[in-house]
Tab-separated table of C-alpha atoms in Angstrom:
chain	number	residue	atom	x	y	z
C	1094	UNK	CA	-7.702	-73.026	21.394
C	1095	UNK	CA	-6.867	-70.924	24.419
C	1096	UNK	CA	-7.943	-67.347	24.461
C	1097	UNK	CA	-4.918	-65.376	23.328
C	1098	UNK	CA	-5.895	-62.072	24.871
C	1099	UNK	CA	-3.631	-62.615	27.862
C	1100	UNK	CA	-0.747	-63.790	25.672
C	1101	UNK	CA	-1.093	-60.764	23.433
C	1102	UNK	CA	-1.221	-58.419	26.422
C	1103	UNK	CA	1.943	-60.035	27.745
C	1104	UNK	CA	3.605	-59.681	24.335
C	1105	UNK	CA	2.713	-56.004	24.293
C	1106	UNK	CA	4.470	-55.756	27.638
C	1107	UNK	CA	7.536	-57.117	25.818
C	1108	UNK	CA	7.193	-60.676	27.064
C	1109	UNK	CA	9.117	-62.501	24.356
C	1110	UNK	CA	7.957	-65.884	25.625
C	1111	UNK	CA	4.337	-64.898	25.012
C	1112	UNK	CA	5.055	-63.708	21.501
C	1113	UNK	CA	7.061	-66.855	20.875
C	1114	UNK	CA	4.066	-68.968	21.817
C	1115	UNK	CA	1.859	-67.050	19.395
C	1116	UNK	CA	4.450	-67.415	16.643
C	1117	UNK	CA	4.832	-71.147	17.214
C	1118	UNK	CA	1.071	-71.590	17.353
C	1119	UNK	CA	0.226	-69.809	14.109
C	1120	UNK	CA	3.291	-69.835	11.887
C	1121	UNK	CA	2.384	-72.949	9.899
C	1122	UNK	CA	-1.245	-71.881	9.606
C	1123	UNK	CA	-0.253	-68.502	8.175
C	1124	UNK	CA	2.246	-70.193	5.857
C	1125	UNK	CA	-0.399	-72.597	4.507
C	1126	UNK	CA	-2.748	-69.670	3.979
C	1127	UNK	CA	-0.102	-67.831	1.967
C	1128	UNK	CA	0.814	-70.974	0.058
C	1129	UNK	CA	-2.687	-70.988	-1.435
C	1130	UNK	CA	-2.427	-67.409	-2.629
C	1131	UNK	CA	0.995	-67.213	-4.245
C	1132	UNK	CA	2.842	-69.149	-6.912
C	1133	UNK	CA	5.990	-70.200	-5.091
C	1134	UNK	CA	6.900	-71.627	-1.746
C	1135	UNK	CA	9.567	-68.994	-1.142
C	1136	UNK	CA	6.959	-66.274	-1.625
C	1137	UNK	CA	4.706	-67.944	0.926
C	1138	UNK	CA	7.613	-68.078	3.366
C	1139	UNK	CA	8.272	-64.395	2.872
C	1140	UNK	CA	4.613	-63.558	3.349
C	1141	UNK	CA	4.325	-65.651	6.521
C	1142	UNK	CA	7.401	-63.997	8.009
C	1143	UNK	CA	6.288	-60.516	6.981
C	1144	UNK	CA	2.836	-61.092	8.483
C	1145	UNK	CA	4.419	-61.666	11.893
C	1146	UNK	CA	6.789	-58.731	11.520
C	1147	UNK	CA	3.825	-56.539	10.620
C	1148	UNK	CA	1.884	-57.940	13.566
C	1149	UNK	CA	4.585	-56.657	15.874
C	1150	UNK	CA	5.400	-53.486	13.975
C	1151	UNK	CA	1.775	-52.413	14.134
C	1152	UNK	CA	1.032	-54.097	17.438
C	1153	UNK	CA	-0.817	-51.144	18.888
C	1154	UNK	CA	-3.433	-51.360	16.141
C	1155	UNK	CA	-4.035	-55.109	16.500
C	1156	UNK	CA	-7.534	-56.178	17.491
C	1157	UNK	CA	-8.044	-59.590	19.015
C	1158	UNK	CA	-10.873	-61.305	17.149
C	1159	UNK	CA	-12.664	-64.236	18.745
C	1160	UNK	CA	-9.869	-64.432	21.279
C	1161	UNK	CA	-7.117	-64.877	18.715
C	1162	UNK	CA	-4.527	-62.924	16.723
C	1163	UNK	CA	-4.880	-65.415	13.858
C	1164	UNK	CA	-7.583	-63.420	12.014
C	1165	UNK	CA	-5.320	-60.407	12.012
C	1166	UNK	CA	-2.426	-62.510	10.730
C	1167	UNK	CA	-4.519	-63.993	7.922
C	1168	UNK	CA	-5.852	-60.603	6.861
C	1169	UNK	CA	-2.310	-59.232	6.827
C	1170	UNK	CA	-1.005	-62.240	4.919
C	1171	UNK	CA	-3.773	-61.873	2.353
C	1172	UNK	CA	-2.890	-58.232	1.839
C	1173	UNK	CA	0.767	-59.090	1.449
C	1174	UNK	CA	-0.129	-61.734	-1.133
C	1175	UNK	CA	-1.892	-59.148	-3.298
C	1176	UNK	CA	1.545	-57.969	-4.322
C	1177	UNK	CA	4.268	-60.021	-2.696
C	1178	UNK	CA	7.158	-57.988	-4.043
C	1179	UNK	CA	5.690	-54.745	-2.777
C	1180	UNK	CA	4.278	-56.178	0.438
C	1181	UNK	CA	7.502	-57.802	1.611
C	1182	UNK	CA	9.885	-55.130	0.287
C	1183	UNK	CA	10.480	-53.762	3.768
C	1184	UNK	CA	11.832	-57.131	4.898
C	1185	UNK	CA	13.498	-58.412	1.752
C	1186	UNK	CA	17.070	-57.686	2.746
C	1187	UNK	CA	16.626	-59.594	5.981
C	1188	UNK	CA	14.626	-62.469	4.533
C	1189	UNK	CA	17.148	-63.078	1.790
C	1190	UNK	CA	19.706	-63.941	4.442
C	1191	UNK	CA	17.574	-66.560	6.158
C	1192	UNK	CA	18.191	-70.269	5.601
C	1193	UNK	CA	15.630	-71.964	3.375
C	1194	UNK	CA	14.587	-75.424	2.429
C	1195	UNK	CA	14.391	-76.457	-1.180
C	1196	UNK	CA	12.673	-73.233	-2.034
C	1197	UNK	CA	13.736	-73.321	-5.630
C	1198	UNK	CA	11.391	-76.219	-6.327
C	1199	UNK	CA	7.895	-75.311	-7.345
C	1200	UNK	CA	5.482	-77.993	-6.104
C	1201	UNK	CA	3.369	-77.507	-9.198
C	1202	UNK	CA	6.304	-78.472	-11.380
C	1203	UNK	CA	7.439	-81.586	-9.547
C	1204	UNK	CA	4.012	-82.939	-8.630
C	1205	UNK	CA	1.511	-83.306	-11.432
C	1206	UNK	CA	-1.392	-83.641	-9.060
C	1207	UNK	CA	-0.695	-80.135	-7.848
C	1208	UNK	CA	-1.046	-78.503	-11.216
C	1209	UNK	CA	-4.745	-77.921	-10.713
C	1210	UNK	CA	-4.063	-76.420	-7.339
C	1211	UNK	CA	-1.440	-74.140	-8.829
C	1212	UNK	CA	-3.849	-73.003	-11.517
C	1213	UNK	CA	-6.499	-72.389	-8.909
C	1214	UNK	CA	-4.017	-70.406	-6.853
C	1215	UNK	CA	-3.073	-68.363	-9.879
C	1216	UNK	CA	-6.704	-67.463	-10.571
C	1217	UNK	CA	-7.233	-66.568	-6.947
C	1218	UNK	CA	-4.033	-64.535	-6.918
C	1219	UNK	CA	-5.207	-62.537	-9.912
C	1220	UNK	CA	-8.588	-62.031	-8.317
C	1221	UNK	CA	-7.254	-60.647	-5.051
C	1222	UNK	CA	-4.759	-58.469	-6.898
C	1223	UNK	CA	-7.592	-56.558	-8.550
C	1224	UNK	CA	-9.551	-56.052	-5.336
C	1225	UNK	CA	-9.001	-53.578	-2.547
C	1226	UNK	CA	-7.202	-54.859	0.535
C	1227	UNK	CA	-10.388	-55.262	2.568
C	1228	UNK	CA	-12.302	-56.854	-0.291
C	1229	UNK	CA	-9.473	-59.274	-0.999
C	1230	UNK	CA	-9.354	-60.313	2.637
C	1231	UNK	CA	-13.122	-60.716	2.704
C	1232	UNK	CA	-13.077	-62.932	-0.378
C	1233	UNK	CA	-10.190	-65.093	0.816
C	1234	UNK	CA	-11.444	-65.557	4.346
C	1235	UNK	CA	-14.885	-66.643	3.164
C	1236	UNK	CA	-14.098	-68.489	-0.072
C	1237	UNK	CA	-10.748	-70.040	0.865
C	1238	UNK	CA	-10.806	-70.301	4.632
C	1239	UNK	CA	-14.523	-71.067	4.741
C	1240	UNK	CA	-15.272	-68.448	7.342
C	1241	UNK	CA	-18.730	-66.983	7.712
C	1242	UNK	CA	-19.287	-63.406	6.575
C	1243	UNK	CA	-19.811	-62.427	10.203
C	1244	UNK	CA	-16.461	-63.832	11.286
C	1245	UNK	CA	-14.613	-62.350	8.332
C	1246	UNK	CA	-16.263	-58.996	8.992
C	1247	UNK	CA	-14.966	-59.041	12.552
C	1248	UNK	CA	-11.448	-59.818	11.373
C	1249	UNK	CA	-11.485	-56.951	8.898
C	1250	UNK	CA	-13.274	-54.524	11.152
C	1251	UNK	CA	-16.500	-53.940	9.226
C	1252	UNK	CA	-20.115	-54.719	10.058
C	1253	UNK	CA	-21.649	-58.059	9.054
C	1254	UNK	CA	-24.178	-56.285	6.831
C	1255	UNK	CA	-21.416	-54.422	5.048
C	1256	UNK	CA	-19.523	-57.680	4.583
C	1257	UNK	CA	-22.525	-59.421	2.999
C	1258	UNK	CA	-23.163	-56.508	0.661
C	1259	UNK	CA	-19.539	-56.362	-0.338
C	1260	UNK	CA	-19.352	-60.109	-0.908
C	1261	UNK	CA	-22.180	-59.979	-3.421
C	1262	UNK	CA	-20.381	-57.246	-5.331
C	1263	UNK	CA	-16.972	-58.965	-5.056
C	1264	UNK	CA	-18.243	-62.307	-6.336
C	1265	UNK	CA	-19.966	-60.618	-9.260
C	1266	UNK	CA	-16.787	-58.712	-10.075
C	1267	UNK	CA	-14.497	-61.727	-9.852
C	1268	UNK	CA	-16.885	-63.934	-11.834
C	1269	UNK	CA	-17.051	-61.341	-14.610
C	1270	UNK	CA	-13.289	-61.006	-14.661
C	1271	UNK	CA	-12.729	-64.756	-14.888
C	1272	UNK	CA	-15.338	-65.050	-17.647
C	1273	UNK	CA	-13.617	-62.283	-19.546
C	1274	UNK	CA	-10.342	-64.131	-19.243
C	1275	UNK	CA	-11.930	-67.306	-20.549
C	1276	UNK	CA	-13.342	-65.445	-23.541
C	1277	UNK	CA	-9.956	-63.975	-24.499
D	652	UNK	CA	8.572	-80.580	-1.514
D	653	UNK	CA	5.227	-81.660	-0.138
D	654	UNK	CA	5.619	-80.258	3.331
D	655	UNK	CA	3.171	-77.436	3.931
D	656	UNK	CA	4.823	-76.341	7.138
D	657	UNK	CA	7.183	-73.412	7.389
D	658	UNK	CA	10.774	-74.613	6.990
D	659	UNK	CA	12.126	-75.075	10.547
D	660	UNK	CA	15.389	-73.252	9.886
D	661	UNK	CA	13.597	-70.377	8.231
D	662	UNK	CA	11.050	-70.267	11.049
D	663	UNK	CA	13.826	-70.266	13.626
D	664	UNK	CA	15.515	-67.313	11.947
D	665	UNK	CA	12.256	-65.359	11.787
D	666	UNK	CA	11.509	-66.220	15.400
D	667	UNK	CA	14.924	-65.023	16.534
D	668	UNK	CA	14.520	-61.599	14.959
D	669	UNK	CA	10.935	-61.280	16.151
D	670	UNK	CA	11.785	-62.073	19.751
D	671	UNK	CA	14.707	-59.677	19.665
D	672	UNK	CA	12.254	-57.011	18.591
D	673	UNK	CA	9.732	-57.917	21.279
D	674	UNK	CA	12.476	-57.990	23.882
D	675	UNK	CA	13.452	-54.540	22.751
D	676	UNK	CA	16.989	-55.431	21.844
D	677	UNK	CA	18.357	-52.592	19.749
D	678	UNK	CA	19.335	-53.705	16.279
D	679	UNK	CA	22.804	-52.529	17.073
D	680	UNK	CA	24.654	-50.774	19.805
D	681	UNK	CA	26.842	-48.032	18.533
D	682	UNK	CA	29.350	-48.511	21.320
D	683	UNK	CA	28.776	-52.116	22.400
D	684	UNK	CA	31.977	-53.887	23.456
D	685	UNK	CA	32.879	-56.576	20.999
D	686	UNK	CA	34.003	-59.971	22.181
D	687	UNK	CA	37.300	-61.293	21.044
D	688	UNK	CA	36.776	-63.304	17.913
D	689	UNK	CA	38.332	-66.645	17.165
D	690	UNK	CA	38.553	-65.684	13.524
D	691	UNK	CA	38.546	-62.237	12.082
D	692	UNK	CA	37.743	-62.556	8.389
D	693	UNK	CA	38.017	-59.458	6.253
D	694	UNK	CA	34.852	-58.595	4.387
D	695	UNK	CA	34.048	-55.934	1.895
D	696	UNK	CA	30.813	-54.388	3.038
D	697	UNK	CA	28.527	-52.030	1.226
D	698	UNK	CA	28.062	-48.722	2.906
D	699	UNK	CA	24.721	-47.205	2.076
D	700	UNK	CA	24.372	-43.575	2.915
D	701	UNK	CA	21.202	-41.606	2.689
D	702	UNK	CA	20.981	-37.933	3.410
D	703	UNK	CA	17.631	-36.349	4.134
D	704	UNK	CA	18.405	-33.496	1.802
D	705	UNK	CA	18.303	-35.976	-1.052
D	706	UNK	CA	21.994	-36.532	-1.673
D	707	UNK	CA	22.818	-40.203	-1.992
D	708	UNK	CA	26.344	-41.532	-1.939
D	709	UNK	CA	27.666	-45.068	-1.843
D	710	UNK	CA	31.085	-46.000	-0.585
D	711	UNK	CA	32.635	-49.446	-0.435
D	712	UNK	CA	35.129	-50.090	2.310
D	713	UNK	CA	36.717	-53.087	3.952
D	714	UNK	CA	36.706	-53.844	7.640
D	715	UNK	CA	37.384	-56.505	10.202
D	716	UNK	CA	34.416	-58.380	11.565
D	717	UNK	CA	34.026	-59.770	15.056
D	718	UNK	CA	31.595	-62.544	15.904
D	719	UNK	CA	28.841	-62.043	18.458
D	720	UNK	CA	26.323	-64.311	20.112
D	721	UNK	CA	22.635	-63.729	19.413
D	722	UNK	CA	19.467	-65.757	19.637
D	723	UNK	CA	18.979	-65.137	15.931
D	724	UNK	CA	21.450	-66.248	13.275
D	725	UNK	CA	25.003	-65.146	13.966
D	726	UNK	CA	25.466	-61.446	13.398
D	727	UNK	CA	28.663	-59.552	12.978
D	728	UNK	CA	29.484	-55.968	13.699
D	729	UNK	CA	32.096	-53.966	11.846
D	730	UNK	CA	34.290	-51.168	13.113
D	731	UNK	CA	33.891	-52.356	16.701
D	732	UNK	CA	30.350	-51.037	16.547
D	733	UNK	CA	31.635	-47.496	16.607
D	734	UNK	CA	29.857	-45.202	14.166
D	735	UNK	CA	32.469	-42.527	14.766
D	736	UNK	CA	34.978	-44.680	12.913
D	737	UNK	CA	32.919	-44.072	9.772
D	738	UNK	CA	31.974	-40.472	10.332
D	739	UNK	CA	32.356	-38.100	13.247
D	740	UNK	CA	29.481	-35.832	14.195
D	741	UNK	CA	31.616	-32.894	13.133
D	742	UNK	CA	32.218	-34.397	9.710
D	743	UNK	CA	28.521	-35.243	9.370
D	744	UNK	CA	27.630	-31.659	10.271
D	745	UNK	CA	30.078	-30.292	7.746
D	746	UNK	CA	28.684	-32.590	5.079
D	747	UNK	CA	25.127	-31.376	5.599
D	748	UNK	CA	25.981	-27.851	6.595
D	749	UNK	CA	23.961	-28.017	9.793
D	750	UNK	CA	24.736	-29.248	13.305
D	751	UNK	CA	24.129	-32.992	13.609
D	752	UNK	CA	24.607	-35.444	16.420
D	753	UNK	CA	24.733	-39.236	16.633
D	754	UNK	CA	21.373	-40.543	17.877
D	755	UNK	CA	20.453	-43.962	19.298
D	756	UNK	CA	19.336	-46.605	16.850
D	757	UNK	CA	15.615	-47.136	16.493
D	758	UNK	CA	13.767	-50.384	15.855
D	759	UNK	CA	15.274	-52.651	13.243
D	760	UNK	CA	11.836	-52.803	11.644
D	761	UNK	CA	11.926	-49.094	10.865
D	762	UNK	CA	13.619	-49.348	7.504
D	763	UNK	CA	14.291	-52.144	5.020
D	764	UNK	CA	18.054	-51.923	5.093
D	765	UNK	CA	18.206	-51.752	8.879
D	766	UNK	CA	16.351	-55.002	9.272
D	767	UNK	CA	19.240	-56.895	7.753
D	768	UNK	CA	21.706	-55.694	10.370
D	769	UNK	CA	20.752	-58.043	13.223
D	770	UNK	CA	20.709	-60.983	10.845
D	771	UNK	CA	23.649	-60.719	8.501
D	772	UNK	CA	25.746	-58.383	10.572
D	773	UNK	CA	26.585	-54.781	9.988
D	774	UNK	CA	26.192	-51.401	11.490
D	775	UNK	CA	23.515	-48.748	11.333
D	776	UNK	CA	24.233	-45.190	12.383
D	777	UNK	CA	22.068	-42.109	12.323
D	778	UNK	CA	23.086	-38.509	12.785
D	779	UNK	CA	20.114	-36.211	13.244
D	780	UNK	CA	19.733	-32.463	13.410
D	781	UNK	CA	19.890	-30.960	16.846
D	782	UNK	CA	16.686	-29.026	16.206
D	783	UNK	CA	14.383	-31.845	17.324
D	784	UNK	CA	11.636	-33.452	15.273
D	785	UNK	CA	11.137	-30.341	13.162
D	786	UNK	CA	14.705	-30.567	11.896
D	787	UNK	CA	14.604	-33.146	9.114
D	788	UNK	CA	18.295	-32.873	8.269
D	789	UNK	CA	20.274	-35.991	8.930
D	790	UNK	CA	22.393	-38.829	7.707
D	791	UNK	CA	21.764	-42.530	8.024
D	792	UNK	CA	24.526	-44.964	7.242
D	793	UNK	CA	23.957	-48.686	6.983
D	794	UNK	CA	26.944	-50.955	6.572
D	795	UNK	CA	26.116	-54.442	5.328
D	796	UNK	CA	28.448	-57.208	4.188
D	797	UNK	CA	28.495	-57.335	0.415
D	798	UNK	CA	28.399	-61.128	0.523
D	799	UNK	CA	24.956	-60.980	2.161
D	800	UNK	CA	23.422	-58.687	-0.407
D	801	UNK	CA	20.364	-60.092	-2.159
D	802	UNK	CA	20.966	-61.140	-5.737
D	803	UNK	CA	18.564	-58.543	-7.061
D	804	UNK	CA	20.725	-55.852	-5.494
D	805	UNK	CA	24.003	-57.059	-6.965
D	806	UNK	CA	23.765	-54.797	-9.943
D	807	UNK	CA	23.103	-51.575	-8.117
D	808	UNK	CA	25.438	-49.433	-6.120
D	809	UNK	CA	24.079	-50.511	-2.772
D	810	UNK	CA	22.447	-47.165	-2.121
D	811	UNK	CA	19.276	-46.618	-0.179
D	812	UNK	CA	17.541	-43.488	0.885
């Protein structure tokens, strides 16, 4: 993928074409990411949209990681997924007016083979909801996206050593929580 | 639905608002000329009024709506885009008890209710104290069409702020 530093610089200079390219390039990727962390398609749509709105709203704080804005978008989307209602509240009035597909249909309901995936998503959703924003992003980027701790650390803005230490603690915490749930 | 791509119509709507923001298009122009409309349906909008002092009032009024062309979904603007038709600066000042003046609209992303304006149509007006940033007194009015209100808001009075 092309280095997006120049595109992002152009977007910051209010070049709508540049921002449009970034949106078109990453929108489905961010949506798929959100789809794995929430229960309903409409929530994933809201999160994907809000991630891009937040990208622009807080554009001056955006760091390009590995030549791309995608890490920032995925970290933002993960944070929004921790509490969708709260995270997308700022944009709800606008999003409710947008045209949707068949967003009332839950894939887990109409497709039996997706039940496991929905259950997995629910467990993951509960896990990230109990973690801090940075820890949730660290867990999702490594466990779900398959990123290395070093790459995830860069996206979040912490050192690789800190990321590894945190991951050990996060996995222990999540494992204990899931075991507790199983015992209930 | 098995498609794991963002719905194209939804994506297009998001893209339109985003690019408007990047372009720097104000969410509304308080005195923008309105093109003649082929149809002028009468809507009953919700007027949400928030006063910095904490007073919150909601008023429902009816107005004529004129169509406009945007890159995002069609937006409409009531009252010919003129905030003074809702409230004059003098009336706003009398309401608060301090001198206020109409100030230019800020980014549509600044507040939840303002974001809806470029999309579903409406009008956002702000009267701020003349004392600069240290003067927190002010009034913000957001007029949105009642038909575009989210379902979860149907039961409330339409107030924000």
